[in-house]
Short mmCIF file of C-alpha atoms in Angstrom, two decimals:
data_model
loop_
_atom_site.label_atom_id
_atom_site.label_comp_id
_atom_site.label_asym_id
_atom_site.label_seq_id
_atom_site.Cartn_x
_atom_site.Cartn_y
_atom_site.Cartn_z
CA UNK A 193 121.58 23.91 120.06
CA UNK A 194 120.42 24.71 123.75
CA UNK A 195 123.03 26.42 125.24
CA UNK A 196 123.20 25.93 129.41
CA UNK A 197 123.03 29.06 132.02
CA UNK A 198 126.32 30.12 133.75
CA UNK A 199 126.81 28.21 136.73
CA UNK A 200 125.95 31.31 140.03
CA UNK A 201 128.57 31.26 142.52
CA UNK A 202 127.60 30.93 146.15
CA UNK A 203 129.44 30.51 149.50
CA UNK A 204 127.98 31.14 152.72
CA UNK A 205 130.86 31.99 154.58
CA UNK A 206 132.35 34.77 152.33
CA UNK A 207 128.88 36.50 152.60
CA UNK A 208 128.42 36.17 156.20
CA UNK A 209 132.45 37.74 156.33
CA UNK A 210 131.79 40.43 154.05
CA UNK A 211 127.59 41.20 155.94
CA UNK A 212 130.18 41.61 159.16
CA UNK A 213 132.94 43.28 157.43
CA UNK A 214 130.39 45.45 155.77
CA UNK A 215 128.62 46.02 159.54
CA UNK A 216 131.93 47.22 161.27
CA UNK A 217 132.33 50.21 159.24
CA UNK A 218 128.94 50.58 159.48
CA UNK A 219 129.14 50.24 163.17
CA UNK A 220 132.24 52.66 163.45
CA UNK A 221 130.60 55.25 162.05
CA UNK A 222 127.65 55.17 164.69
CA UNK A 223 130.05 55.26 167.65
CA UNK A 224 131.53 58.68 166.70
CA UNK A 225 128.02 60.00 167.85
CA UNK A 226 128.70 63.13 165.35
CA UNK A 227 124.48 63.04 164.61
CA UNK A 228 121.40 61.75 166.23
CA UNK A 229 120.37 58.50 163.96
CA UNK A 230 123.37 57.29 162.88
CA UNK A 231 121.95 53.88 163.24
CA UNK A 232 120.29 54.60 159.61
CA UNK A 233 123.51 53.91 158.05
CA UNK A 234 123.44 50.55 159.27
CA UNK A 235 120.14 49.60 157.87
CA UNK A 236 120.66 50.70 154.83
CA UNK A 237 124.28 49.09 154.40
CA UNK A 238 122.07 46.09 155.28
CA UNK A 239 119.17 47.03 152.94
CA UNK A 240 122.32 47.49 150.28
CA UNK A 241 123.69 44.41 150.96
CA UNK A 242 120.74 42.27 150.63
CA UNK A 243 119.84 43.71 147.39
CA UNK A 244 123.81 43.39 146.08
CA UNK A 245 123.73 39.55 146.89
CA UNK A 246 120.65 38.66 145.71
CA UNK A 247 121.19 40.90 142.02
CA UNK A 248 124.73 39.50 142.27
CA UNK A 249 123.40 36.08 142.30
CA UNK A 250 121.05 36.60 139.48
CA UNK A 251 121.03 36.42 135.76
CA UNK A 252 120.60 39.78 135.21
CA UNK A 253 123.06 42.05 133.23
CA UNK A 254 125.69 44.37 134.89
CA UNK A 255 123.48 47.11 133.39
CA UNK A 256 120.43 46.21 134.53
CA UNK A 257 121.33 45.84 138.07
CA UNK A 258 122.81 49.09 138.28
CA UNK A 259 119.59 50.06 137.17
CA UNK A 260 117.69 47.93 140.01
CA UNK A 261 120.01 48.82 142.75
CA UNK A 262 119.18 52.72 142.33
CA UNK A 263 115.18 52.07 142.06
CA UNK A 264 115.16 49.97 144.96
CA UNK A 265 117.79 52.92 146.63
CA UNK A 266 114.91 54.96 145.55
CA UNK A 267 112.55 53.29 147.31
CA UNK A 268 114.30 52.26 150.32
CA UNK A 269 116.02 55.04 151.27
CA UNK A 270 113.56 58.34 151.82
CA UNK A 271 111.56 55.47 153.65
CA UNK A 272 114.23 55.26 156.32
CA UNK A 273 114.38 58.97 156.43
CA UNK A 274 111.02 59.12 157.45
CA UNK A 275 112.47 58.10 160.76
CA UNK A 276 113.71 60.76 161.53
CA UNK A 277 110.18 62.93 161.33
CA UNK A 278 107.08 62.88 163.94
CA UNK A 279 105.85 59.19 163.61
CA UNK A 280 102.39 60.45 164.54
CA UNK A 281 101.97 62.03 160.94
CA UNK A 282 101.11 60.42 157.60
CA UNK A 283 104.26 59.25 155.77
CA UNK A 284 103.13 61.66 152.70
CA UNK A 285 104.05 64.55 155.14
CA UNK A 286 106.44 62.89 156.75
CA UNK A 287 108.18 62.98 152.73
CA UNK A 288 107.73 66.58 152.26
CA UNK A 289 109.05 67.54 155.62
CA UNK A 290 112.32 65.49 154.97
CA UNK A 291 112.36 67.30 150.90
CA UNK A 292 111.79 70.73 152.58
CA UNK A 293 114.63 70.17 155.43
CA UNK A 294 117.04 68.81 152.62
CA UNK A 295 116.05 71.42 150.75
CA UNK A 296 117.04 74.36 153.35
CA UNK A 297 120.15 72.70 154.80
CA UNK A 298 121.57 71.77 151.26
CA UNK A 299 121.11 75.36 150.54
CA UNK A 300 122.88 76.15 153.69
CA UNK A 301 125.44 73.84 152.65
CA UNK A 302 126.44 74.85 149.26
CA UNK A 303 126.15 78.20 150.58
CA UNK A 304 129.46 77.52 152.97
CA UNK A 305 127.05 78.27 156.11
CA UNK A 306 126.89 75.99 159.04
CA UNK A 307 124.36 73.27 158.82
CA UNK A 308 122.60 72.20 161.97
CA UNK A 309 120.26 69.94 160.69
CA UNK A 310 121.48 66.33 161.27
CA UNK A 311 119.46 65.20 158.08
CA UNK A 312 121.81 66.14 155.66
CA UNK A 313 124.57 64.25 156.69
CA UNK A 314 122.52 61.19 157.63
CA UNK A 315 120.98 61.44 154.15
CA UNK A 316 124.96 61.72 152.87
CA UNK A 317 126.07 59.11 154.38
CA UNK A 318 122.98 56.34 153.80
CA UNK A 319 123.83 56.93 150.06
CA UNK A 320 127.64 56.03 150.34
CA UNK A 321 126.89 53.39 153.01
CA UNK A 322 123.83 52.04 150.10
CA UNK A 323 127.13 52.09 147.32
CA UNK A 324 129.71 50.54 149.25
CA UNK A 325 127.43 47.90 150.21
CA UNK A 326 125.67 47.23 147.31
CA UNK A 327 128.55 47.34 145.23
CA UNK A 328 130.94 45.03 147.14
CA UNK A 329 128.53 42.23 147.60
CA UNK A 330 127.67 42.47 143.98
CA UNK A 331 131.12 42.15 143.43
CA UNK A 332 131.93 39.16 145.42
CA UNK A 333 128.79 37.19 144.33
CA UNK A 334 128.92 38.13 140.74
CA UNK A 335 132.81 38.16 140.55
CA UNK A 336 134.24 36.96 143.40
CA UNK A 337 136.17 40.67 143.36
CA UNK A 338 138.36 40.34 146.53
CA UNK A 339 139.57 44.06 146.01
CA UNK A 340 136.44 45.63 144.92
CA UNK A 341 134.58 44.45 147.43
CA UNK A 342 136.93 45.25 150.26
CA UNK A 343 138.97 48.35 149.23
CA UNK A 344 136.04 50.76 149.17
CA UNK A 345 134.99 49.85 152.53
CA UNK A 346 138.60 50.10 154.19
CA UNK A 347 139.17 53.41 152.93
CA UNK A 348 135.17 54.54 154.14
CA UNK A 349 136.64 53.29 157.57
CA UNK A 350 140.45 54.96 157.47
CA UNK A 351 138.53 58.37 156.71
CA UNK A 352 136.00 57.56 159.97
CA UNK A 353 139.35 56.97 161.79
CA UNK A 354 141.06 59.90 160.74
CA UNK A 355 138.57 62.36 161.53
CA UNK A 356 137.60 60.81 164.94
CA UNK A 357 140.01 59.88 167.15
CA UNK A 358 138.76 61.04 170.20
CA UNK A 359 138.94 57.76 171.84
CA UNK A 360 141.61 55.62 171.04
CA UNK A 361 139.95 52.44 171.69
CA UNK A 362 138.01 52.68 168.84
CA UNK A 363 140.59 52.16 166.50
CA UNK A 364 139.88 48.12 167.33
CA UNK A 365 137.39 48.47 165.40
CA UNK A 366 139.77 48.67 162.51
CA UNK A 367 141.38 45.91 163.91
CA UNK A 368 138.49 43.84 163.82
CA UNK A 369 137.79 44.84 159.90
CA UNK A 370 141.12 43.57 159.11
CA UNK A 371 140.46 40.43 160.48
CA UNK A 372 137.60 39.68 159.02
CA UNK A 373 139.27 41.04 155.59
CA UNK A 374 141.86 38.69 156.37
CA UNK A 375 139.52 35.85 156.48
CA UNK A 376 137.85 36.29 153.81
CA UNK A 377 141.22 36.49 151.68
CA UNK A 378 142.03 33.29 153.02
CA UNK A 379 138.09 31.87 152.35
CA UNK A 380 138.33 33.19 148.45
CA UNK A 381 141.78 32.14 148.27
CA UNK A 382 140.98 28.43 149.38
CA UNK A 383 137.89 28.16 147.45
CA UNK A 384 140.05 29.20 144.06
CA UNK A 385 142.55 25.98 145.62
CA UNK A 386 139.97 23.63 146.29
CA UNK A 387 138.85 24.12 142.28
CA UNK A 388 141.81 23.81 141.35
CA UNK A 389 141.98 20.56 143.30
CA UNK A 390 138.96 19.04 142.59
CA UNK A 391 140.45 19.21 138.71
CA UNK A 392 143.37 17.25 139.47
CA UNK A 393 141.30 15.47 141.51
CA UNK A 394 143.01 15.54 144.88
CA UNK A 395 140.44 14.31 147.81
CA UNK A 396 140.18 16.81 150.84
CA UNK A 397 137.91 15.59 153.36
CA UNK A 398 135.63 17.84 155.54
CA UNK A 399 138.00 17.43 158.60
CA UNK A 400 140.63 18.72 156.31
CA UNK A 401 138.84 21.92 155.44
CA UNK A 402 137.58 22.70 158.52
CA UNK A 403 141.80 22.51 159.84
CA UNK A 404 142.32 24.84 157.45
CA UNK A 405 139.70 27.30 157.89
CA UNK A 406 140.75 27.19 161.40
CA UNK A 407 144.52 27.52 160.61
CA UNK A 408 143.59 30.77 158.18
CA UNK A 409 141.43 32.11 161.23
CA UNK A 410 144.14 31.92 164.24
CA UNK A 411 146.69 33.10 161.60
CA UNK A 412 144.99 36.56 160.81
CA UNK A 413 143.92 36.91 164.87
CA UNK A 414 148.12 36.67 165.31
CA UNK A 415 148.81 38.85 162.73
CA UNK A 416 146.23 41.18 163.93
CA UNK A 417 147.42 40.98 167.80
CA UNK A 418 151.29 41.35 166.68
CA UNK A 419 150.29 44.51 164.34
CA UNK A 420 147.82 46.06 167.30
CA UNK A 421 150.38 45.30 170.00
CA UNK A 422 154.34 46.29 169.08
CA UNK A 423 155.50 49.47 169.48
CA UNK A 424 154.98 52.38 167.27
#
């Protein structure tokens, strides 16, 4: 007896939330200006996220795509640390002059000296930008995971927050995260209704869905604006 595949879930506007929601802490993390080439980060939470979707849309077993997400981390990643070496060289020496800096300033480091050498932390922080990508769009393709694909990126951008508040605009840029979060609550939350719906077979035409996709969206911008705008 032929037994049929598990249906993949797919939505294109809970990806395209979560790409931006993803983006913003990438993005908040660039405009604290701690380190030249920030801007890695946000290729590689994009690098992260394309591989999370697409293994979280596969067939593949939670194992093996753990095991696929760190090859192609592997791969990816010492490629965009190239960047930050002489482009006029060959990319093998380009790779052993980003081993040998790593090598000095994590020695530095776990020797509690200063580190001057922005590498290390960009190299830090393209690792936990390639997990908290990878990982939360694996988890809301493969499981539709509301929390884990949200709560490790809010608390990546509270920390950002915390330690840079230098200009108090930027705290917006939470702001904006929580919208989107917000939206995509409201996206997962309808799709879950519109199941359940389509069981008891209640008819919801496209005009319909589009009123409420619009009614979720304005409510999250007020409850944003009200939060962002009262008094301490």
């Amino acid at each position: 007896e032929k037994t049929s595949a598990p249906v993949r879930w797919w939505d294109w506007t809970s990806v395209v939330l979560l790409f931006l929601l993803l983006q913003t802490i990438a993005s908040r993390l660039v405009a604290t200006t701690w380190t030249p080439f920030l801007y890695l980060t946000q290729t590689a939470a994009y690098m992260a996220f394309a591989v999370g979707v697409a293994l979280g849309y596969s067939h593949f077993s939670a194992r093996v795509t753990r095991w696929l997400s760190l090859a192609y981390m592997v791969i990816m990643l010492p490629l965009q640390w190239t960047l930050m070496i002489d482009q006029d060289t060959s990319l093998e020496e380009q790779l052993m002059s980003v081993a040998g800096r790593l090598y000095f300033s994590s020695s530095d480091f776990f020797a509690r000296r200063p580190v001057d050498d922005p590498i290390f932390f960009v190299v830090v922080m393209t690792f936990t930008f390639w997990f908290i990508s990878s990982w939360a769009s694996f988890a809301l393709v493969r499981k539709q995971n509301y929390l884990g694909a949200v709560i490790p990126s809010a608390i990546g951008i509270l920390i950002i927050q915390n330690y840079d508040r230098v200009a108090s605009g930027r705290i917006w840029f939470i702001a904006f995260f929580a919208f989107m979060a917000l939206l995509l609550l409201g996206r997962l939350h309808f799709l879950q209704n519109r199941k359940a719906w389509r069981e008891r077979r209640v008819f919801l035409s496209p005009d319909n869905s589009l009123e409420l996709s619009s009614s979720m969206a304005v409510a999250a911008a007020l409850l944003i604006l009200v939060s962002w705008t009262v008094p301490a």
